[in-house]
Coordinates of C-alpha atoms in Angstrom, one line a residue:
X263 CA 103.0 33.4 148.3
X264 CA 103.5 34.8 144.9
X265 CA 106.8 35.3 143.5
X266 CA 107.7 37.5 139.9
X267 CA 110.7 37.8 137.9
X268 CA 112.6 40.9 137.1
X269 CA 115.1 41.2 134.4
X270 CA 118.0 43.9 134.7
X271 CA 119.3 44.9 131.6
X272 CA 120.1 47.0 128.9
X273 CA 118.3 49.5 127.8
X274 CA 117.9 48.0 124.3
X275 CA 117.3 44.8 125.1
X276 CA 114.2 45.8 128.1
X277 CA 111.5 46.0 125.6
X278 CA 111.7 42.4 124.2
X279 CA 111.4 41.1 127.8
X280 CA 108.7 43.2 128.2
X281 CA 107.0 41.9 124.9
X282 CA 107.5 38.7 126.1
X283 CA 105.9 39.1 129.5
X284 CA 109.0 39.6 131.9
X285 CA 109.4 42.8 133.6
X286 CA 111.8 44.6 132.7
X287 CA 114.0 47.2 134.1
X288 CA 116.3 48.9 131.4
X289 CA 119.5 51.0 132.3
X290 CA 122.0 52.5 130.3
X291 CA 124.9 54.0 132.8
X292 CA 127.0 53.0 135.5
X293 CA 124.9 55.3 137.8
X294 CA 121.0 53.5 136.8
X295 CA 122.3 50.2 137.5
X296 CA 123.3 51.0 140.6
X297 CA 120.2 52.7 141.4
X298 CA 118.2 49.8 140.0
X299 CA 119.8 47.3 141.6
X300 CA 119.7 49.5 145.3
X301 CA 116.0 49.6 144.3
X302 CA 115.4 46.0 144.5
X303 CA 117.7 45.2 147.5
X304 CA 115.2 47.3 149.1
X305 CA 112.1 45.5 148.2
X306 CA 109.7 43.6 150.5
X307 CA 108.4 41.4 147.3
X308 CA 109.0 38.0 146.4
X309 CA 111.0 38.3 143.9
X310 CA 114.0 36.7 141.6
X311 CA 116.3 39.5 140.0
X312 CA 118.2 38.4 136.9
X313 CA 121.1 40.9 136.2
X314 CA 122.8 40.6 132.8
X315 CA 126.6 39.8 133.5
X316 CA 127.6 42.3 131.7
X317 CA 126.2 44.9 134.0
X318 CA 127.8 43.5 137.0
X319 CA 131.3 44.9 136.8
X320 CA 129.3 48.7 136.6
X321 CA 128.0 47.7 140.4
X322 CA 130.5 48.6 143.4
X323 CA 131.7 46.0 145.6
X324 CA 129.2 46.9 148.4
X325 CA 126.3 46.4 146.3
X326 CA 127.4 43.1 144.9
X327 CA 128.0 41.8 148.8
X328 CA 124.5 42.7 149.5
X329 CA 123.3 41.2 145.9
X330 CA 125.2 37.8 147.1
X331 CA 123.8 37.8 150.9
X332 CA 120.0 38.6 150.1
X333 CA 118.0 36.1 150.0
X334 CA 114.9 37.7 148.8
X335 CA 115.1 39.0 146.5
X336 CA 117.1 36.3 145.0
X337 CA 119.6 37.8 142.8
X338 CA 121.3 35.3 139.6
X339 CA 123.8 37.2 137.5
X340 CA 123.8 35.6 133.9
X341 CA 124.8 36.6 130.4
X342 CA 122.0 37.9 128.7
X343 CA 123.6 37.8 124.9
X344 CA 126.8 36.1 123.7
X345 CA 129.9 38.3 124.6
X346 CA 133.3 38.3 125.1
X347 CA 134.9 38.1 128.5
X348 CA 137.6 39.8 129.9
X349 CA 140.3 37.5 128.7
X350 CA 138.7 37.1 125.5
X351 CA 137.2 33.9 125.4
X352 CA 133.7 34.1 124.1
X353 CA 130.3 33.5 126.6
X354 CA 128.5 30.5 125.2
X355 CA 124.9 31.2 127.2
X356 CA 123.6 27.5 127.2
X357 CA 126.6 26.3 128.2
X358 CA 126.7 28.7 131.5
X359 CA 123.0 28.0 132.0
X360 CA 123.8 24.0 132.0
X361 CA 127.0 25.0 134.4
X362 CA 124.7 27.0 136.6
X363 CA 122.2 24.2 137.0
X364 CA 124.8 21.6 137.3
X365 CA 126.3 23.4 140.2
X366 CA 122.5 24.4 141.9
X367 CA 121.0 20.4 141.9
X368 CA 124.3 18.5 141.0
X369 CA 123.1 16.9 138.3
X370 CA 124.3 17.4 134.5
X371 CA 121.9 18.0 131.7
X372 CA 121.9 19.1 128.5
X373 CA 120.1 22.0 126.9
X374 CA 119.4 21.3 123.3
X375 CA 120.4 23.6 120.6

């Protein structure tokens, strides 16, 4: 069984992950990553989506539900580049990253700089 990885993103940033080997799937509206993201809750491939955080709050409640029950594909909802949150504290990527593995295998690492 073969599994791929799909990046959802903005539109700017698709090409790098797509020099880099990662597909890519770029969107620069509310309406595209809706559309997107529908698109891959309907596919039959294994599959891990990656959906830049920032991109999240554009998606309707519905879809997110969906997003959090599938379980293929296998949706992770990250910060793709440093940005500022809501209440303006500032997204430090490798930080969430060790925080999300901490909380998947219980375990703490560290990722060096």
């Amino acid at each position: 069984m073969k599994c791929s990885l799909t990046i959802i993103c903005d539109d700017s940033l698709a090409t790098g992950f797509e020099l880099a080997g990662i597909r890519a799937i770029g969107v620069t509206d509310a309406k595209s990553v809706q559309e997107k993201v529908q698109e891959q809750l309907t596919s039959t491939q294994w599959n891990v989506v990656v959906l830049d955080s920032e991109l999240e709050g554009r998606l309707s409640d519905h879809i997110k539900e969906r997003m959090q029950e599938s379980q293929m594909p296998l949706f992770v909802v990250i910060p793709i580049r440093a940005h500022t949150r809501e209440d303006g504290d500032r997204v430090d990527i490798r930080k969430f990253v060790e925080r999300l593995i901490q909380d998947a295998i219980g375990k703490k690492i560290v990722i060096p700089v």
